Tab-separated table of C-alpha atoms and ligand atoms in Angstrom:
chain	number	residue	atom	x	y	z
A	28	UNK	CA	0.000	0.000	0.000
A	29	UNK	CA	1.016	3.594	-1.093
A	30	UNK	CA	1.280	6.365	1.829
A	31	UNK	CA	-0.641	9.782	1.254
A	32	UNK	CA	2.153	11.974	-0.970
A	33	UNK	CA	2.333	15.034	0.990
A	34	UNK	CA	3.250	17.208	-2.355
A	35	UNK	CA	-0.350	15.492	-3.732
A	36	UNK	CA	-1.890	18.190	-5.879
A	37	UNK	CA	-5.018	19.856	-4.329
A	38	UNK	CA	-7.339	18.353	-7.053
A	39	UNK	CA	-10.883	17.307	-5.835
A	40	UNK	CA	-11.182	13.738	-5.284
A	41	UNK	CA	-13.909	12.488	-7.048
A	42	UNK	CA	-15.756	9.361	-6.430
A	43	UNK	CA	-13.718	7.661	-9.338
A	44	UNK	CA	-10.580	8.159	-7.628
A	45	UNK	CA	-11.809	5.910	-5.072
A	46	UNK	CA	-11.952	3.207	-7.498
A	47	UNK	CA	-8.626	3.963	-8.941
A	48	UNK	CA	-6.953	4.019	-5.463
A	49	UNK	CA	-8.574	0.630	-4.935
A	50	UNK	CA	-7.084	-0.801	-8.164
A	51	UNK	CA	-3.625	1.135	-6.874
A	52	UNK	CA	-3.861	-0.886	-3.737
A	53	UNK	CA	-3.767	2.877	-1.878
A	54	UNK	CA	-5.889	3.066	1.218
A	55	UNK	CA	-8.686	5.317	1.681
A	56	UNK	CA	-8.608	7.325	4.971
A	57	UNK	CA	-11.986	8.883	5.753
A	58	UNK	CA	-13.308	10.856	8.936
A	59	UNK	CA	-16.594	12.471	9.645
A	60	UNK	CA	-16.975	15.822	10.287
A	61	UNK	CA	-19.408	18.622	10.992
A	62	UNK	CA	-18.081	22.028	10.379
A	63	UNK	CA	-15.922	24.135	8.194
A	64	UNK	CA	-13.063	24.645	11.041
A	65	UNK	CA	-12.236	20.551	10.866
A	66	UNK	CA	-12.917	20.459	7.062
A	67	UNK	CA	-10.428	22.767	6.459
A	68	UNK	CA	-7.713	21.068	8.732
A	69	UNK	CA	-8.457	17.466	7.794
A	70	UNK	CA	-8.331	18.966	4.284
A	71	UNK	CA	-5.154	20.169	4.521
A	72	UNK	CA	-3.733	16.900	6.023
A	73	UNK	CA	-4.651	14.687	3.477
A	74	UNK	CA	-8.171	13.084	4.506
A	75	UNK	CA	-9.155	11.867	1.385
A	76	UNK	CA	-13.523	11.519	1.620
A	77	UNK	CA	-15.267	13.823	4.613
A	78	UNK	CA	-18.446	12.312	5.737
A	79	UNK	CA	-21.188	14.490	7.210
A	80	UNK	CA	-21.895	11.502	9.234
A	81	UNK	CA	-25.158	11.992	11.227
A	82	UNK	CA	-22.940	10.987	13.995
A	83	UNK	CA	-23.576	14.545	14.572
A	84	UNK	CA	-26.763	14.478	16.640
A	85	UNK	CA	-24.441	11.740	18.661
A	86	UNK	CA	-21.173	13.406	19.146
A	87	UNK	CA	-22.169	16.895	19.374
A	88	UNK	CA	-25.760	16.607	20.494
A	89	UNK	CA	-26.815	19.311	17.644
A	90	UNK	CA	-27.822	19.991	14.657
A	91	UNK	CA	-27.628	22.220	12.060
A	92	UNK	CA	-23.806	22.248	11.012
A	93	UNK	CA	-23.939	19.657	8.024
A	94	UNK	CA	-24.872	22.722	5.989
A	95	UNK	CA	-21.498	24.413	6.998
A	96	UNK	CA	-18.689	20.999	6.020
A	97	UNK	CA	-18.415	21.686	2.822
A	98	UNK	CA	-17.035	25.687	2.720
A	99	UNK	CA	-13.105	25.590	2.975
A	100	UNK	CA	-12.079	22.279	1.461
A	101	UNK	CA	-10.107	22.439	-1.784
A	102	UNK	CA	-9.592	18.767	-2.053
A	103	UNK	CA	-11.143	15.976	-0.019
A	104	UNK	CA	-14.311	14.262	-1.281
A	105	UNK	CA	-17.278	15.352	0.526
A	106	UNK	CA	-20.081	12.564	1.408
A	107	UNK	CA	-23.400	13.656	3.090
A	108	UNK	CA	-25.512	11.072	5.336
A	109	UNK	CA	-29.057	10.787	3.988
A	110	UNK	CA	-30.902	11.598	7.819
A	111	UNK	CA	-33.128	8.965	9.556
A	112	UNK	CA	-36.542	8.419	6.958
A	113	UNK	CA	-35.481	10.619	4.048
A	114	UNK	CA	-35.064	7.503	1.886
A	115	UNK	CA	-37.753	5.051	3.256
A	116	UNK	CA	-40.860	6.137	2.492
A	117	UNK	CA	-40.510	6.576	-1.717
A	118	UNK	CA	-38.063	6.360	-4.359
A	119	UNK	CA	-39.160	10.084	-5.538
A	120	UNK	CA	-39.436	11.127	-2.110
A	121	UNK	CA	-35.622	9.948	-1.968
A	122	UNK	CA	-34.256	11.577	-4.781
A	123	UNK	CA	-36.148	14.913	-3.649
A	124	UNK	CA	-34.856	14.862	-0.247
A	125	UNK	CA	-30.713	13.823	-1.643
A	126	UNK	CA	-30.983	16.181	-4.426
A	127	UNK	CA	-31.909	18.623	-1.812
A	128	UNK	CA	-29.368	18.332	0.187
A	129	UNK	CA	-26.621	17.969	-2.764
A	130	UNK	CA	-27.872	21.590	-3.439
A	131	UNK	CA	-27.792	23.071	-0.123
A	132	UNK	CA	-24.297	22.026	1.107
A	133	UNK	CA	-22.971	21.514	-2.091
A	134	UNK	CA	-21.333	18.109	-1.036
A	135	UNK	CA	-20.647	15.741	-3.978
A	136	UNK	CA	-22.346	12.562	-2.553
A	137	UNK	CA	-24.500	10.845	0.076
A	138	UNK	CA	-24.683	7.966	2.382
A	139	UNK	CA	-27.612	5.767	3.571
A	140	UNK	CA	-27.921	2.631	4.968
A	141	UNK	CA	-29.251	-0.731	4.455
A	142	UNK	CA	-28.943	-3.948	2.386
A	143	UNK	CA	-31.302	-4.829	-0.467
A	144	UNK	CA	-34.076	-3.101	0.597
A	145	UNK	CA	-32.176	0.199	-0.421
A	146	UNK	CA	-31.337	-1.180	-3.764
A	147	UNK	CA	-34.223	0.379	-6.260
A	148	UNK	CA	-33.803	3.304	-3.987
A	149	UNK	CA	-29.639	3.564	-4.627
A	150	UNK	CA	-30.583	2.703	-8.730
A	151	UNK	CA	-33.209	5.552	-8.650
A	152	UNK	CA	-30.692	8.116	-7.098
A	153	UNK	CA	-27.739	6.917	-9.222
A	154	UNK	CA	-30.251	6.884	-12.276
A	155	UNK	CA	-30.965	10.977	-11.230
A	156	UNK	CA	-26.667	11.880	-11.023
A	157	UNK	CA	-26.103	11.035	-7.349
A	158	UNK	CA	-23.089	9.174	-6.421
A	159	UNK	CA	-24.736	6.680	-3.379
A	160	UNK	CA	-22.142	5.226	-0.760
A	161	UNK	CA	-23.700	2.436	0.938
A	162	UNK	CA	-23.437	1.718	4.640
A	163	UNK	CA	-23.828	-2.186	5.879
A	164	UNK	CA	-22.927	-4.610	8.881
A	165	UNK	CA	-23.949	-2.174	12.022
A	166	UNK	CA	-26.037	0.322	11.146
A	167	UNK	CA	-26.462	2.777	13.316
A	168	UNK	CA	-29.854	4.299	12.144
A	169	UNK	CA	-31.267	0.868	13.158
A	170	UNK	CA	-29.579	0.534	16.453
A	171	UNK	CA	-33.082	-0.163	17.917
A	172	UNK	CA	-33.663	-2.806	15.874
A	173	UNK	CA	-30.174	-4.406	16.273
A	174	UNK	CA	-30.938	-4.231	20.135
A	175	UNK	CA	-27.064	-2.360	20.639
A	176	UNK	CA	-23.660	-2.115	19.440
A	177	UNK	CA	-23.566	-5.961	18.395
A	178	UNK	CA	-20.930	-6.870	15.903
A	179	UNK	CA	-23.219	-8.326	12.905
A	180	UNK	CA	-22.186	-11.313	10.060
A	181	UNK	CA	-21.199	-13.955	12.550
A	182	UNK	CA	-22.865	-16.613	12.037
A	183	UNK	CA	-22.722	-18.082	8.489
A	184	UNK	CA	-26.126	-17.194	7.672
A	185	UNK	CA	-25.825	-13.702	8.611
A	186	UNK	CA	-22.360	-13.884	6.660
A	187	UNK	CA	-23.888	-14.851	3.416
A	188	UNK	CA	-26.174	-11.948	3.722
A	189	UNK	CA	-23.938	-9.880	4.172
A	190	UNK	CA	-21.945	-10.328	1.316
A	191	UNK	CA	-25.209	-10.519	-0.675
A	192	UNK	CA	-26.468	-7.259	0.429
A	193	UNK	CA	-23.066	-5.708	-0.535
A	194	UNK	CA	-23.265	-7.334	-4.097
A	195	UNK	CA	-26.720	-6.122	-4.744
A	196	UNK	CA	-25.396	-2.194	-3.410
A	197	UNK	CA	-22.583	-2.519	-5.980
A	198	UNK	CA	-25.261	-4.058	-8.806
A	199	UNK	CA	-27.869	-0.910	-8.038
A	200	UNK	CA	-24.611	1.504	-8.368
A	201	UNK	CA	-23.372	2.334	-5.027
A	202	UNK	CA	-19.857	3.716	-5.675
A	203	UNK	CA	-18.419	2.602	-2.439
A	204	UNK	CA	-19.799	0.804	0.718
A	205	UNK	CA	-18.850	1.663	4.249
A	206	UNK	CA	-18.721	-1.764	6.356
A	207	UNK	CA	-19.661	-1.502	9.874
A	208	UNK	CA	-18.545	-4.103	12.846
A	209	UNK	CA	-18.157	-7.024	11.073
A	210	UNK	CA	-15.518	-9.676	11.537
A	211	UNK	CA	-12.330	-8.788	10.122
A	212	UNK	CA	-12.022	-11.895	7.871
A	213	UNK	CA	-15.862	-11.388	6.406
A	214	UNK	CA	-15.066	-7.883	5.715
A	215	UNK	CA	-11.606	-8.807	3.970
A	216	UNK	CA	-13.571	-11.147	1.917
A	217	UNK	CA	-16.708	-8.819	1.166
A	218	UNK	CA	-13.523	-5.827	-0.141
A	219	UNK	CA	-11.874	-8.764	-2.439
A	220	UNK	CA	-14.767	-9.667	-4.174
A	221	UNK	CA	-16.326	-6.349	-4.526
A	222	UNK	CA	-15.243	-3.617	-7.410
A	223	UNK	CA	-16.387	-0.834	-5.260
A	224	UNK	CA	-14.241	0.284	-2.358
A	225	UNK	CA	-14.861	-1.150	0.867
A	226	UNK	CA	-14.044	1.494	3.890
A	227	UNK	CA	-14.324	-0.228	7.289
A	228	UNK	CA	-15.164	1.004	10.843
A	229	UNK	CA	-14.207	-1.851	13.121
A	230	UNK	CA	-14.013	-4.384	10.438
A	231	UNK	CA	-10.817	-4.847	10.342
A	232	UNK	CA	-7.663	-4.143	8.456
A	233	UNK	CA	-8.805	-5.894	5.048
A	234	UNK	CA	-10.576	-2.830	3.714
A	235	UNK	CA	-9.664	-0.499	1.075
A	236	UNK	CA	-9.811	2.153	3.469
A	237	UNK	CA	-11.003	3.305	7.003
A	238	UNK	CA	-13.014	5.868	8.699
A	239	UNK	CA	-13.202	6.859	12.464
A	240	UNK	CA	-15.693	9.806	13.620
A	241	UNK	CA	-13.424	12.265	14.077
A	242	UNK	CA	-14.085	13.269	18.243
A	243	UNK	CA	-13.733	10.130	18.969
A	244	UNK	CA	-9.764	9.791	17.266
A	245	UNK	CA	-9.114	12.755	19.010
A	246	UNK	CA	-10.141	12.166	22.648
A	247	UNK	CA	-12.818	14.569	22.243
A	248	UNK	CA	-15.494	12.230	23.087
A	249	UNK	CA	-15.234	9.988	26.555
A	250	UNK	CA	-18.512	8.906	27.732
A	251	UNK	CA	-18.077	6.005	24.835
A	252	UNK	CA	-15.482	3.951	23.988
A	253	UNK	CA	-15.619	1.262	21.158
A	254	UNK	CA	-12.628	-1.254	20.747
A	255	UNK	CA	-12.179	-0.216	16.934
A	256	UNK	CA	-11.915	3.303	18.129
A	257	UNK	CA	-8.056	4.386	18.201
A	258	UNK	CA	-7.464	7.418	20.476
A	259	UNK	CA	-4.597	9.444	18.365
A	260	UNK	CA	-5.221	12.429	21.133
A	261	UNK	CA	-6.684	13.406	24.399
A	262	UNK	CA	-7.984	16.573	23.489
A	263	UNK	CA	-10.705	16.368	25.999
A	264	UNK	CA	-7.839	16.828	28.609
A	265	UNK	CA	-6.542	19.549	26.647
A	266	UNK	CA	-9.353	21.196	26.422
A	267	UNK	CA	-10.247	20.876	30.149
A	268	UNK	CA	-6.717	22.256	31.303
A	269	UNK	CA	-6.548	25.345	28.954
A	270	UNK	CA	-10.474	26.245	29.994
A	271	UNK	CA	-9.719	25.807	33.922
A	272	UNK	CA	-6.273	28.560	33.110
A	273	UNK	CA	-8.482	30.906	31.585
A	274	UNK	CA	-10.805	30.724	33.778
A	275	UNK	CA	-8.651	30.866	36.838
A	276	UNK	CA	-6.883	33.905	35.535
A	277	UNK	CA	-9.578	35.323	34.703
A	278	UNK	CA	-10.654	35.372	38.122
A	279	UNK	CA	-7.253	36.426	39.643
A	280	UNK	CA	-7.495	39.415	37.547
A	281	UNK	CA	-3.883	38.127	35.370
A	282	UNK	CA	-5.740	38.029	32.280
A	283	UNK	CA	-6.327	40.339	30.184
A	284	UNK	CA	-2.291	41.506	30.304
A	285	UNK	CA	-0.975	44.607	29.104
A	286	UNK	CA	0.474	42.867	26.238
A	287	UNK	CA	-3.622	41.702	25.702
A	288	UNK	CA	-5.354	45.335	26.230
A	289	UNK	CA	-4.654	48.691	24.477
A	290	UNK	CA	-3.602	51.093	25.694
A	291	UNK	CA	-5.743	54.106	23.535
B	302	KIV	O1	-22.701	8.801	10.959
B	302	KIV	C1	-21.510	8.439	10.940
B	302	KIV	O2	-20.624	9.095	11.474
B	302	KIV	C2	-21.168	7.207	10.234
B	302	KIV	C3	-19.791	6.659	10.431
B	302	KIV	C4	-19.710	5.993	11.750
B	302	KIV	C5	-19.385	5.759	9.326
B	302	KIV	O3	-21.987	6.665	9.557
């Protein structure tokens, strides 16, 4: 596998670079994120695909700032989750709502979930000039229906669905397929004998890429902590530190300086 080039020109990636990075054997690295501040930086470090993940209700217990990702970033692939029921109820009432939100934040694709069930809707969305990634394995707009965080595909039943339902999102068009806590053997398997890229979140190291939600691979986030989630930071502490100086300083009367205040 090929690292990230740091002298990479700031091209937009487009959803057929994904394939050709596939083919190329280079790995896709992929993070959610919610405003233009992170966009900008992840951006700027290489993060090939953004997702808008609606992790954001989740991991920042708001809503609102998917509208905001896009503005900044010069090269990274944006990818917008369809929200909860946008793409259930009709295939027209689906290609409304995406094309909708296409417009609005001006990302260049979006992300829903589900197996078969989703495939006329994915054809119908491809068929109006919307790239669709899937999402399979956990997913997390069903969590009430899975009953929790349960890693999904282990039994061989469950296995051969799996690697159905990803066949039939590649056949209806999907252009990639996030993979969700699945065994890291089924998911190496499901990325070998699909076209599309595979990008896994705890599924192992046989994808063609990977994605983390961003507050969690910094430390930002600490009531939760899943075993696929890689801390790279501990911002939270960070954060906690630099707020309790201010504040204490603040109270002491040492900030504002003179070097902080002007003087006419
Ligand atoms: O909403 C989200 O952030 C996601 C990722 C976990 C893949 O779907």
């Amino acid at each position: 596998m090929t690292a990230f080039p740091q002298t990479a020109a700031t091209r937009l990636v487009r959803v057929t670079d994904l394939h050709r990075m596939k083919a190329e054997r280079q790995l896709i690295v992929m993070t959610t994120c919610y405003d233009t501040l992170f966009a900008k930086l992840l951006d700027e470090c290489g993060v090939d695909v953004l997702l808008v993940g609606d992790s954001v209700a989740e991991v920042l217990n708001g809503e609102g700032s998917t509208l905001t990702a896009t503005l900044g970033v010069r090269r990274a692939l944006v990818v917008c989750d369809l929200p909860f029921l946008s793409y259930h109820v009709s295939v027209p009432s689906a290609i409304a709502n995406a094309g909708r939100i296409m417009q609005e934040t001006g990302c260049a694709a979006v992300k829903l979930e589900g197996g078969r069930k989703r495939a006329e809707t994915i054809r119908g969305l491809v068929d109006a000039g919307i790239p669709v990634m899937g999402h399979l394995g956990l997913t997390p707009q069903s969590i009430h229906v899975f009953g929790g965080h349960r890693v999904q595909g282990r039994d061989e039943a469950a296995a051969r669905r799996l690697k159905a339902d990803a066949q039939c999102l590649q056949k209806a068009g999907a252009f990639a397929l996030v993979l969700e806590l699945v065994p890291a053997p089924l998911a190496t398997t499901i990325a070998k004998q699909l076209e599309i890229p595979v990008i896994g979140i705890g599924a192992g190291p046989g994808c063609d890429g990977q994605v983390l939600v961003l507050h969690d691979l910094l430390g930002l986030t600490e009531s939760f902590q899943a075993r696929f989630v890689k801390r790279y930071a501990t911002l939270s502490d960070e954060v906690r530190s630099a707020v309790r100086q201010y504040a204490a300083e603040v109270r002491d009367g040492s900030f504002p300086a003179a070097e902080h205040s002007f003087a006419e």
